[in-house]
Amino acid sequence: MFDRRLLTHFDWVLLLMIGLIACVGILNLYSATASWSAATPVYLKQISWLGIGLLIAFAICIFDYRHLEYLGFLFYGINILLLLFVLFFGKTSMGATRWIDLGFFQLQPSEIMKIVIIITLARYFGDRGNLRGHTFSELLPPFLLLGFPALLIMKQPDLGTAMLVLFIGGTMALFAGIRRGTLAVLSVLGTAAAVGGWFLLHDYQKERIRTFLNPERDPLGSGYHIIQSKIAVGSGGFFGKGFMEGTQSQLSFLPERHTDFAFSVFAEEWGFAGCLVLLLLYLLVILWGIYIARRSSDRFGMYLALGVVAMLFWHMVVNLGMVIGLLPVVGVPLPLFSYGGTSMITTMIGVGLLLNISMRRFMF
Amino acid sequence: MSIDSEWAIPGLKNRFLLISLAAVAIFLLLLCRLWYLQIINTERYSELSEKNRIRYLPISAARGPIFDRDGKLLVDTRPSFDVAIMRQDMDDKDLLLERLAYYLDADTETLGRNWKSGVGFPAYRPVPLAEDVGRDAMERIQENSVDLPGVLTEVRSIRAYPYADFAAHIFGYLGEITERELQTRGGEGYRGGDFVGKSGVENLLEPYLRGSEGQRRLEVDVKGKELRQLIVREPMPGNRVYLSLRHDLQLAAETAFGDQAGSAVVLDVRTGEILALVSRPAFNPELFARGITGPEWIALLQDPRHPLQDKAIKGQYPPGSTFKIVTALAALEAGVVTPSTSYDCEGSMTLGDSKFRCWKKRGHGRTDLEKALRESCDVWFYKAGLETGIDRLSEMAFALGLGARTGFPLDGEKDGLIPTKQWKRKRFRAPWYNGETVIAAIGQGYVLTTPLQLAVMTAAVANGGTVLQPTLIKRVEDWQGKELLPSERMISNTVQLRPGNLAAVRRGLEAVVNAPHGTGWASRLDGVKVAGKTGTAQVVRLKSDEEKEKEKDEKEEPYRFRDHALFVAYAPAAAPEIAVSVVVEHGEHGGSAAAPIARNILETYFGLGTQTPVGEPGDAGD
């Protein structure tokens, strides 16, 4: 039953690029946490997460992604239940309730939701080949599908993830096509929602946005991250301070330098030249992902690939924008670069889906 | 094999192109931002990153040491281990203070108070928490620096006084710079918290002693933990100061005073150099170096014997019979007496309605100049003084350096007082009376002198009339031995005295010490001929006869009413080298209280060892 073409059509290019970025990321983590004394060094943990992630990605490759089309709504339902569970019984850490304690693992349903919403919307848009773009009423179901979990996630509160879920859905909808009139109405509504949403934000979230607009207003508090990160990035110059020579990171001025601000460490030590190379790699992954979507053999695959690309893209853009002071600090990790099992596994699930779609492009 | 046709959406190609371009555009935007941060603003951020990790801390310079004239170290510096805190680097203040208290074996409250005192400091300036904590505590702090984020240990050099209160008034003391001093000395690089000389040599030679501070560069992490340190600039220690003092003379004089209050000055009659300058009781300057406490300060201020006052230059006493040297010289130079002029002393002299007594009730009988000096006959000087007149007396006193500041370099020297007719008119709007001349002639009444002035006068008599400005600084050298401030012999005045007159007075002064009835017998030495003059200064002036009679009935006069005892001397009598003046407050008789102290000083100077006091003083009445 196994089609030999699957092996011959395996997407080595994508795997190579992902592998490259992951290796640079691990090297970077090695430098960022060199001064720490821990039983298991962070970079070793990250290597094991990468290993697990790769296994998952390969596992995803084995079955045909098209089965997901039918499983999508089931996943969606389960995921909503998990989010509700978190809302009422979740584990609270650092003021946010995002996790379900499984003993060996802290499950974060909002992370899984990113993938599930991609599958769900891929099915919705894949089913409707609208020639003239979607109307308002056609967009209502996906809007509800997207809005409900987004609200639940925002409630945790996890503004970053909620925003990402909305961005992913929005990107997919936009690609599927929206009528001009509808788009105009949506833009107005969106602006109104943003303004209204301000009042729904938690104080600390408002504070982050205010601080983002003017970091100096609280240089030792919430503005500290942005200021120190900009100092790290800026002081890197063209060629950087050299591997493990970044004073901002090695001397711990940079907060969360192994997670959200891992890129600042990289920028400080490798400079503009290094950043250029890394950003090109990321961009190539995105463009290659779009290429996979374009070549996919069905609409579901196309939307699925696009959704994954949107997920990776927004993670990159939001994280990079945040550490270089273009966007507020919202706690979004940089795929393959920030330390963390959840992020790594979500990313590798996405990569697995891309590989899956890519190798099955000749299946008809 | 494209399958676009099967499920294609119209314009799909364009849409793919569009999102690809959008992705590229957003990445370009990110790159532009990186370019802006890393290329355009790299300098600014590099500077900020340096500032983040580098702390510049001053290294205090060791203050210059102070030596005596022979190179004996009198004042030094020693390390003081201090603990301070960098507020921007710490996290939990209370926990930190608690831990520090444990390691320092101090109480949290004191640390908390010190902490509060630094509240107004800028965040980058360390707040001192504990000073001079000792080497052990310092090591405990350094070993546990991980638990103590933001805590800095600093080695500061502080003044050390190996001889405790020895010569304290000469050295003076250090204190933290005041707001006002900061303003006046702003240009010299002083900062709040610096210690500066407040009095004495420390104050006089502050610019020489201070040195210049160094700087060290610390690389710190975000918690302020020291990771590496580099010395950027070594501190330059202060210069070496050599005083004209002789340690052994100073020590001998201080020891000889015992518990008594008073002052002694020892001068080289040839140069004007101060060899010893004693003021007792004294204080321990170490109290100030480590930071004097409120109660300690109040105790010093309120001590009735004024330990903080330098009595040698600020103490103003009636010179008593030591002034007879001035009266004798004035009378001789005025020509109203000759060395052989004799008066009859019957125990008193009557002038108008007043009766002026001689200290010796029975009287001295027929008395010439030599006997008058030797036995300190008051009547002889009453008469000679009256003949001379107050203005000629005061003229001689001024000429010999009394009644005006000598020009001694230390701060706060007092003028003393030599009365004149004009002075009295101005001061009291009253004419001068002859009775006042009479008592001025024996150094009572309005006359006030400082022990230093008496020493200068004695030196002038010893060296033939040259009034020298007393100097204290022998030389100042830098650490390479280069002389920065040489001493100078400075002549204030030269008094023209007829040799015969001077010789007659000097003969009398030799007799004071060496003749059997001399009042200064107690300072006589074997081997070196000493010349001198005793004095007793009445503390309570213008006592009525009744009061005097009443006092005689009481066995002990209260301490504060007892007369001051004075003695001035020079030696060797034939070729004088040093002059000494001694004032023992409330010591009663110059011969018995002050002369022995001078004797100890002279013994030490001439290296004679301690001799047993020689027999009975002739008449220790003065």
mmCIF file with all atom_site columns, C-alpha atoms in Angstrom, chain A residues 13 16 19 34 64 108 113 119 164 227 233 249 258 268 319 333 348 352:
data_model
loop_
_atom_site.group_PDB
_atom_site.id
_atom_site.type_symbol
_atom_site.label_atom_id
_atom_site.label_alt_id
_atom_site.label_comp_id
_atom_site.label_asym_id
_atom_site.label_entity_id
_atom_site.label_seq_id
_atom_site.pdbx_PDB_ins_code
_atom_site.Cartn_x
_atom_site.Cartn_y
_atom_site.Cartn_z
_atom_site.occupancy
_atom_site.B_iso_or_equiv
_atom_site.pdbx_formal_charge
_atom_site.auth_seq_id
_atom_site.auth_comp_id
_atom_site.auth_asym_id
_atom_site.auth_atom_id
_atom_site.pdbx_PDB_model_num
ATOM 1  C CA . VAL A 1 13  ? 14.565 21.234 0.889  1.00 0.00 ? 13  VAL A CA 1
ATOM 2  C CA . LEU A 1 16  ? 17.101 21.067 5.343  1.00 0.00 ? 16  LEU A CA 1
ATOM 3  C CA . GLY A 1 19  ? 17.135 21.741 10.287 1.00 0.00 ? 19  GLY A CA 1
ATOM 4  C CA . ALA A 1 34  ? 26.193 29.366 28.950 1.00 0.00 ? 34  ALA A CA 1
ATOM 5  C CA . ASP A 1 64  ? -2.511 11.063 4.294  1.00 0.00 ? 64  ASP A CA 1
ATOM 6  C CA . GLN A 1 108 ? -1.499 24.018 26.676 1.00 0.00 ? 108 GLN A CA 1
ATOM 7  C CA . MET A 1 113 ? -5.776 25.383 18.883 1.00 0.00 ? 113 MET A CA 1
ATOM 8  C CA . ILE A 1 119 ? -7.426 22.299 9.879  1.00 0.00 ? 119 ILE A CA 1
ATOM 9  C CA . LEU A 1 164 ? -2.018 34.650 16.526 1.00 0.00 ? 164 LEU A CA 1
ATOM 10 C CA . ILE A 1 227 ? 15.045 48.827 26.091 1.00 0.00 ? 227 ILE A CA 1
ATOM 11 C CA . VAL A 1 233 ? 20.362 44.194 19.011 1.00 0.00 ? 233 VAL A CA 1
ATOM 12 C CA . SER A 1 249 ? 23.027 38.460 27.129 1.00 0.00 ? 249 SER A CA 1
ATOM 13 C CA . HIS A 1 258 ? 16.413 31.939 26.063 1.00 0.00 ? 258 HIS A CA 1
ATOM 14 C CA . GLU A 1 268 ? 23.962 40.955 19.507 1.00 0.00 ? 268 GLU A CA 1
ATOM 15 C CA . ASN A 1 319 ? 8.438  37.881 17.751 1.00 0.00 ? 319 ASN A CA 1
ATOM 16 C CA . PRO A 1 333 ? 8.108  32.685 20.691 1.00 0.00 ? 333 PRO A CA 1
ATOM 17 C CA . MET A 1 348 ? 7.066  20.629 14.066 1.00 0.00 ? 348 MET A CA 1
ATOM 18 C CA . GLY A 1 352 ? 5.016  17.733 9.432  1.00 0.00 ? 352 GLY A CA 1
#
